[in-house]
Each structure stands twice: as structure tokens, then as C-alpha cells.
C-alpha positions as CSV (number, residue, x, y, z in Angstrom):
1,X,0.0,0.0,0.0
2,X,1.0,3.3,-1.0
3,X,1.3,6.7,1.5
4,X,-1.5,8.1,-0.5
5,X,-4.2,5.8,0.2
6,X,-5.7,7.5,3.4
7,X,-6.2,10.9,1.4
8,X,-7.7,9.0,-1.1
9,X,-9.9,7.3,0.4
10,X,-11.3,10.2,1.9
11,X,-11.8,11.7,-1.1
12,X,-13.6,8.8,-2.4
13,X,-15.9,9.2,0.5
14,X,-17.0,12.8,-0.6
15,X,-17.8,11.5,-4.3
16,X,-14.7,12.8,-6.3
17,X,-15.0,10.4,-9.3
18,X,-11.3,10.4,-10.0
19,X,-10.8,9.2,-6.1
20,X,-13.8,6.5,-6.7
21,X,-12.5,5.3,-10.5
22,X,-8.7,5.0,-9.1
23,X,-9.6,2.6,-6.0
24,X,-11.7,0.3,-8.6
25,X,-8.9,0.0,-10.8
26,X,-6.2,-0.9,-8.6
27,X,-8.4,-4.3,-8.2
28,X,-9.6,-4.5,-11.7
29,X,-6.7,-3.5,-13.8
30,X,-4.4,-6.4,-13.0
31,X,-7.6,-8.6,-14.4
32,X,-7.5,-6.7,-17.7
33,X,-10.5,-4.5,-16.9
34,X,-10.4,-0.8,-16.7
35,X,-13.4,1.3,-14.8
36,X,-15.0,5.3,-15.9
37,X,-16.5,6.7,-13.5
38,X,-18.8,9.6,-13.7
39,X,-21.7,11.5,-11.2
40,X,-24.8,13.5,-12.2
41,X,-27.5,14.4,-10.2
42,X,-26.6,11.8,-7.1
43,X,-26.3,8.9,-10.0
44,X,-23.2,7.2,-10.0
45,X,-22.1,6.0,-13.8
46,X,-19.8,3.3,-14.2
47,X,-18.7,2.0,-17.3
48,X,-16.7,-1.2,-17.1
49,X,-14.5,-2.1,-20.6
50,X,-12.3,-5.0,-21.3
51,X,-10.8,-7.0,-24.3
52,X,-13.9,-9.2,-23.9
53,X,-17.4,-8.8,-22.3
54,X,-16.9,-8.7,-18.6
55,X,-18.7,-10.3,-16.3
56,X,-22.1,-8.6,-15.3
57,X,-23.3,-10.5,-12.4
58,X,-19.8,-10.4,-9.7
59,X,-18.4,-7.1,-11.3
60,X,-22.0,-5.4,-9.8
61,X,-21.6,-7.0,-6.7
62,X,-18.3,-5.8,-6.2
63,X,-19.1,-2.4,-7.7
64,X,-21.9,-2.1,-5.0
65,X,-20.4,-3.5,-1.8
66,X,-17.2,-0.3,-2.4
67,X,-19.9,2.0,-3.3
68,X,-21.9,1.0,-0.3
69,X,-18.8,1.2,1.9
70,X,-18.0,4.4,0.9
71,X,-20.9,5.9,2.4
72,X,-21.2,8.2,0.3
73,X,-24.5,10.8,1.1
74,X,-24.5,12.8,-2.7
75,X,-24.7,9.4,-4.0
76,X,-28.0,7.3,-4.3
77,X,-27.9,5.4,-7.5
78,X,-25.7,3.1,-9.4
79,X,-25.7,3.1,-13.0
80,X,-23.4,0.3,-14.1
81,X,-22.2,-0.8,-17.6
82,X,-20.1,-3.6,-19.2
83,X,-18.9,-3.4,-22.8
84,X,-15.9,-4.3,-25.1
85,X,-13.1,-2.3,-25.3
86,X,-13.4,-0.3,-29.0
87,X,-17.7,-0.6,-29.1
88,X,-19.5,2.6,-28.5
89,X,-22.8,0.7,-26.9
90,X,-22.4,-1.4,-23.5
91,X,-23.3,-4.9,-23.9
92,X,-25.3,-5.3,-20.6
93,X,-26.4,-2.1,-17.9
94,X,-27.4,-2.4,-14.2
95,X,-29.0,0.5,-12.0
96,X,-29.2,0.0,-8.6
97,X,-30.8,2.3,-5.5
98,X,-28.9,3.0,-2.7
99,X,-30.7,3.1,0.6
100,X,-30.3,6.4,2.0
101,X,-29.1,6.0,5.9
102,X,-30.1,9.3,7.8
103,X,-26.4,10.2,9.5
104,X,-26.9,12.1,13.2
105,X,-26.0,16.0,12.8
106,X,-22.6,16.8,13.6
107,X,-23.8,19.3,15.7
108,X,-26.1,16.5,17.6
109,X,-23.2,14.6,18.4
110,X,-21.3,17.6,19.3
111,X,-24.1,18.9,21.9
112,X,-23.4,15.1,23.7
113,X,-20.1,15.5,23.8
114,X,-18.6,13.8,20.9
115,X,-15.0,14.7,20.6
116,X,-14.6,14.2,16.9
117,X,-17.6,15.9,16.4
118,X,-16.5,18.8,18.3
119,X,-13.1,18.8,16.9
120,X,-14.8,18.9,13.4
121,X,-16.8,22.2,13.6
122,X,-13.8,24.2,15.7
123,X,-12.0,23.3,12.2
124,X,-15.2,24.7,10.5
125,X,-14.9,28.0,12.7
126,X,-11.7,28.5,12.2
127,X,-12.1,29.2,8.9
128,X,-8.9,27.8,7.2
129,X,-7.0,30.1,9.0
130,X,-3.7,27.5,8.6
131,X,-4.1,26.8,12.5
132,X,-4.8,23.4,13.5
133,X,-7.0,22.3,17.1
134,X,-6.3,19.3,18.9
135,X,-9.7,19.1,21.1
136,X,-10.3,17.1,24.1
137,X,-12.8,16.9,26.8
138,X,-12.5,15.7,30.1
139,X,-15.3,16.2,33.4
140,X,-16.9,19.5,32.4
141,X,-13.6,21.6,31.1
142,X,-13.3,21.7,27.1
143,X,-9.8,22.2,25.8
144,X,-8.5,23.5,22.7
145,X,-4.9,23.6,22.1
146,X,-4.5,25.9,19.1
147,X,-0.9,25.8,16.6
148,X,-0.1,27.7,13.9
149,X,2.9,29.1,12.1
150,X,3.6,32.3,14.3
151,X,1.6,31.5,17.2
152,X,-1.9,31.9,16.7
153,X,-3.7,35.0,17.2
154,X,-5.6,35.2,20.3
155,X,-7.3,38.1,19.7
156,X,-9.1,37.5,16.7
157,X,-9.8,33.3,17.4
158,X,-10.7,33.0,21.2
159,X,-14.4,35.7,21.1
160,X,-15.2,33.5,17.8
161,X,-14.6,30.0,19.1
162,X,-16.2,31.0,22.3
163,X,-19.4,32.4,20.6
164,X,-19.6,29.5,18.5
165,X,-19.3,26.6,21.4
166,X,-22.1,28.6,24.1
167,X,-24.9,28.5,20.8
168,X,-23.3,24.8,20.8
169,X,-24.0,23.8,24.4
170,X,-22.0,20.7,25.1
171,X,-23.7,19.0,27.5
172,X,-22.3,19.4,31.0
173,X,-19.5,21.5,29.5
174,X,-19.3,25.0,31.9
175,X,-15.8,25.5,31.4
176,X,-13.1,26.0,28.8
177,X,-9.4,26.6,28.3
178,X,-7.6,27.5,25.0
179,X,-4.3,27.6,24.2
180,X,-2.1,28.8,21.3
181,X,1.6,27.7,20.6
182,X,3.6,26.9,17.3
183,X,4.1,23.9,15.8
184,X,6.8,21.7,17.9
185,X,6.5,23.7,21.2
186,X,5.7,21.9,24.3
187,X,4.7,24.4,25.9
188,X,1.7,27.3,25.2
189,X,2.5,31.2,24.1
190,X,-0.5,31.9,25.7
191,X,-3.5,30.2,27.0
192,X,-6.7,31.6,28.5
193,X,-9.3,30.2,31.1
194,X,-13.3,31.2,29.9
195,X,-16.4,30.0,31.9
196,X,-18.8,29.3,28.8
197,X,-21.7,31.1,30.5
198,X,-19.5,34.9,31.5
199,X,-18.8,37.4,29.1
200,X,-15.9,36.8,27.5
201,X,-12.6,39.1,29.1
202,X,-9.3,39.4,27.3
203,X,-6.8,40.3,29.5
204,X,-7.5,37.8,32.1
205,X,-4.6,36.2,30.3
206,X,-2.2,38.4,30.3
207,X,0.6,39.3,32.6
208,X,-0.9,41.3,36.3
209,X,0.1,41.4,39.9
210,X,-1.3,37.9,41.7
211,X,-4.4,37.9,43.0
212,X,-3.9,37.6,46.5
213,X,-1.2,40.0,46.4
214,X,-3.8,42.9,44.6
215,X,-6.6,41.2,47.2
216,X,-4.7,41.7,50.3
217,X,-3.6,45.2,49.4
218,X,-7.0,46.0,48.5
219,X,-8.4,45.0,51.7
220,X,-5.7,46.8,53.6
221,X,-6.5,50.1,51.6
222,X,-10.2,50.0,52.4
223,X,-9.6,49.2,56.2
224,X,-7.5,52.6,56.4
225,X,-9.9,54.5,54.4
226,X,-12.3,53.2,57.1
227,X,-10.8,54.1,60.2
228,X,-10.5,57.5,58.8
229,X,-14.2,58.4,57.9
230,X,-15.0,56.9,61.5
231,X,-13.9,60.4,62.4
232,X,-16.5,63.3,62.2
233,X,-14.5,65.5,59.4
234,X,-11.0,64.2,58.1
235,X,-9.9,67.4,56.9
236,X,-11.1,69.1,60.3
237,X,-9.3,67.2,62.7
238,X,-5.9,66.4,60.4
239,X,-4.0,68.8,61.9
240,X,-5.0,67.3,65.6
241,X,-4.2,64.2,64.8
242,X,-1.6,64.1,62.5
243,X,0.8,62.3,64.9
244,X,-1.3,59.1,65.6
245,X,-2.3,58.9,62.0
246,X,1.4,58.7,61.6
247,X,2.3,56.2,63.8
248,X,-0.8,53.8,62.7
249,X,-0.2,54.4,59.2
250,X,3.6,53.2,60.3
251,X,2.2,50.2,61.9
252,X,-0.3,49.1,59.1
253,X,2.8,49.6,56.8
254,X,4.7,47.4,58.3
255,X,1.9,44.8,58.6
256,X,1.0,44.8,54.9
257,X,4.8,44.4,53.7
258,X,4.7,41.1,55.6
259,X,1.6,40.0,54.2
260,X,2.8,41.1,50.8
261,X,5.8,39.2,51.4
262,X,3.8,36.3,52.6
263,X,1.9,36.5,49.6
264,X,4.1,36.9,47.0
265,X,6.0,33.8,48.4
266,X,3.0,31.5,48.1
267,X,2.0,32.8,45.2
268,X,5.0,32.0,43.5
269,X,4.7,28.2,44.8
270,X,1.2,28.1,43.7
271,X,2.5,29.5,40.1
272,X,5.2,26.7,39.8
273,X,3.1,24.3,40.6
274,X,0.2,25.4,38.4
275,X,3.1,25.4,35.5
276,X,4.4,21.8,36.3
277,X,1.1,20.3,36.4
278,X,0.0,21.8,33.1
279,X,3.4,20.4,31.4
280,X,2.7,17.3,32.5
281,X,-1.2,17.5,31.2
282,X,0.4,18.9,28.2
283,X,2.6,16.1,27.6
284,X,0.3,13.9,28.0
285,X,-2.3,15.0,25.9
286,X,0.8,15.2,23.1
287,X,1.2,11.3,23.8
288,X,-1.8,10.5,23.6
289,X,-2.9,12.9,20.1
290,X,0.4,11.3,18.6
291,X,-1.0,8.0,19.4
292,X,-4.5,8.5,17.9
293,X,-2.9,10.6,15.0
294,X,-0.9,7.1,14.3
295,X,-3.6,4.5,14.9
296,X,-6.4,6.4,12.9
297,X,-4.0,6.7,10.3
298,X,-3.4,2.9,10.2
299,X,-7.2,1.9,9.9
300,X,-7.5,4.7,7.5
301,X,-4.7,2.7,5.1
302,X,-6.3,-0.6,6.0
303,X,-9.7,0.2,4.5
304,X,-8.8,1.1,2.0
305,X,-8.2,-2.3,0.4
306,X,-11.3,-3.4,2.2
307,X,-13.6,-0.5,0.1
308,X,-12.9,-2.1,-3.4
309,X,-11.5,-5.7,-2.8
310,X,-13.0,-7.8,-5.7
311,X,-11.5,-10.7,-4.2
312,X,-13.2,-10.4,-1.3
313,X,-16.6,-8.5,-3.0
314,X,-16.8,-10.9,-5.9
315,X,-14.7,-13.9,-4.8
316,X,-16.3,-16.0,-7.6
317,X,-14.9,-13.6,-10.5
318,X,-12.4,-15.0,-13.0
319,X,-10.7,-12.9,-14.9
């Protein structure tokens, strides 16, 4: 088997004639028949020539078990013809209907938290933008991890991805994290944490003081601010009081440098740790997307045979 068999295959599945007319031949040419395909109107036209007459009854069968495999929606009828090679009439025609399966919406499966459903219409919002999303889904946290030539752009992918998936409503999805990096990285250029039912907020990702640092300062602020308006007219008694104010403000000073200190300390733990633990669910997810990248690959390649395999559609042919 050939490295292009998976694309082709796919191609076949989505009615490209040339895709279809190659996979019959690669069976039927070493038995001295040659297959023309052609598709009008969700008919399928095959015209089947060889030196001498070929076979009608196990050249349809085999025709209609591939045709069946593919699974092919835009097609729903088989026109088949057999005729030898030089004559401009077919010796013997066949039509056949194709059942017409009704496939679940990808949207459906989406909603019910189908992955590969889900990882099929971020590739449809994206728009062709030459990034690539690598989707998984795990308790009720969606993530996206976004790569592209130049990291992608944040700005312009996360409000239309995150639009897109609350009309979706995945099914006991309330959170979601996206990441961008470049091709090869291991680790994110940027990555941002939404809740799929708040307004979306841009700058939650990027670079600020840690919260418990800006919390504890805040706090300390508003208890000083209190203790002042306790007093009947701050301006009015300033110059009365100006020399306990200065020794409390010394005090409170000193007390908020430790707890910035104390902070800033455990903030920084809490940041490495944060970091490490996202490598490793990083790496893992690379393991495993490298693993299914491989193995869905490999049953791509093996049907392929399977999709037009006379000797297994038509096993009493002779050429």
C-alpha cells in the first residue's frame, strides 16, 4: 500500500469520481479491466471495458459493496455498464438504488459530547486560518490547544470560538481553556481560562500582579480609608491628629509588607506548581494525540483495500 491511500480514500468518501474510478482500478486493472467513472444528479455512472465482455453479475456485486462502503451521502444510484473495449454501446447495464441512511447532525453529536464531532466544527470556525486544534474533553472543562505558524492570534480566534461553542452547548461542558503555541513547542504562548456562561474578558490572560497580592492590598487600603471616615471631618481634625495617624499608618505599613511578602511567596509556589502540572497534562495529551494521530491513520490505510476488494466482494470472478 501506497502513503497516499488514506487521502484518497477520503476523497472517495465525498464523491470525487477520479478518487472512486482509481480505488476500482487498482483491483480491476491487474484482471485486464479498466473502470469510468462519472456523477450527475446523485447517480453514479460506471462504465466497465475490457478486451472481452466482462462479467455482469460479480463485477456489480463488487461495484456495490465499495460504493456501499464508501458511504457516500451525494450518491444514491448506481448506473453500471459492461462493454468491449473499442464498441460505443455497453453490452449489458445495471441500476441500482442506494438506501439512503439518515447520518446524526454533527452538531447533535457535538451537543453530547462527541469529541470528533466537536473537533470537526472548531476546524469549520476556524475558517482555514492554517491553524490546527487538537480538542479534548474531560469532566466539564473543554480544551483547545490551538498551533499555527507564528503562534496563533488570540485576539481575533478566542471571542469566535467562544461564541460558537455557548450557541453549541456541550452537555455538562461549563468550562473551557484554549491555548495557542507553534508547531513543535511543548509548551503554550498563551493560553486563556473562559467559563462558557460569563462574558468573554481578554486580558484575564495576560501578565498582572497575583491575585492575593492585589486582594490583600485591596483589603488593607479599604480598612485605612475606614478608620478615617470613622472620624466626624478628616480634613477638620488632620492637623490634631496628624501624629497618631502617623504612627498607625507606620504600623499598618509594616503589617502589609509582611503579608505582601507572605503572599508573594505562596504565590510564587502556587504559580510553579500550576506550571508543572499543566506540562505534564500537556505532555500527556501530546502522547496520547500522537497515538491516535498514528492509529487512525493505520485503519485509514487498512480500509482502503477493504472499500474495493474484488477478491473479497466478488470472490467467484475469474478474470
Amino acid at each position: 500500500m501506497t502513503a497516499f491511500q488514506p487521502d484518497l480514500l477520503e476523497r472517495a468518501k465525498k464523491a470525487d469520481t477520479e478518487a472512486i474510478a482509481a480505488l476500482m482500478n487498482r483491483s480491476l486493472q491487474p484482471k485486464g479491466i479498466t473502470a469510468k467513472v462519472s456523477l450527475k444528479e446523485h447517480c453514479l455512472k460506471v462504465m466497465l471495458e475490457a478486451s472481452h465482455v466482462p462479467e455482469q453479475q460479480p463485477l456489480v456485486e463488487f461495484i456495490c459493496k465499495g460504493i456501499t462502503g464508501l458511504k457516500a451521502e451525494s450518491i444514491q444510484q448506481v448506473k453500471i455498464y459492461g462493454r468491449e473495449l473499442g464498441e460505443d454501446f455497453p453490452s449489458w447495464q445495471e441500476e441500482i438504488e442506494l438506501a439512503v441512511k439518515a447520518t446524526p447532525d454533527i452538531a447533535e453529536l457535538a451537543k453530547q459530547r462527541d469529541v470528533n464531532a466537536i473537533s470537526q466544527l472548531v476546524a469549520q470556525w476556524l475558517e482555514a486560518r492554517n491553524v490546527t486544534a487538537k480538542v479534548s474533553l474531560k469532566d466539564d472543562c473543554l480544551r483547545i490547544m490551538l498551533e499555527a505558524v507564528g503562534v496563533p492570534d488570540q485576539k481575533a480566534i478566542v471571542p469566535r470560538l467562544l461564541d460558537n461553542l455557548r450557541k453549541l452547548s456541550i452537555q455538562d461542558c461549563t468550562a473551557l481553556k484554549i491555548s495557542g503555541r507553534e508547531p513543535g513547542d511543548d509548551f503554550p504562548d498563551w493560553q486563556q481560562d473562559l467559563k462558557l456562561n460569563e462574558p468573554i474578558n481578554l486580558t484575564t490572560s495576560l501578565p498582572a500582579a497575583p491575585f492575593a497580592l492585589t486582594t490583600e492590598t485591596n483589603i488593607q487600603t479599604s480598612n485605612l480609608e475606614k478608620a478615617s471616615t470613622e472620624e466626624s471631618s478628616f480634613w477638620g481634625s488632620m492637623f490634631g491628629t496628624v501624629a497618631g495617624a502617623m504612627g498607625a499608618v507606620g504600623g499598618t505599613a509594616a503589617y502589609a509588607g509582611g503579608a505582601v511578602v507572605g503572599t508573594v511567596a505562596g504565590t510564587a509556589g502556587a504559580v510553579g506548581n500550576t506550571a508543572m502540572q499543566a506540562g505534564g497534562a500537556i505532555a500527556g495529551t501530546a502522547f496520547g494525540a500522537v497515538g491516535a494521530l498514528g492509529s487512525a491513520a493505520l485503519q485509514a490505510t487498512d480500509s482502503v483495500g477493504y472499500v474495493f476488494d474484488i477478491s473479497t466482494a466478488a470472490p467467484s470472478y475469474k478474470a
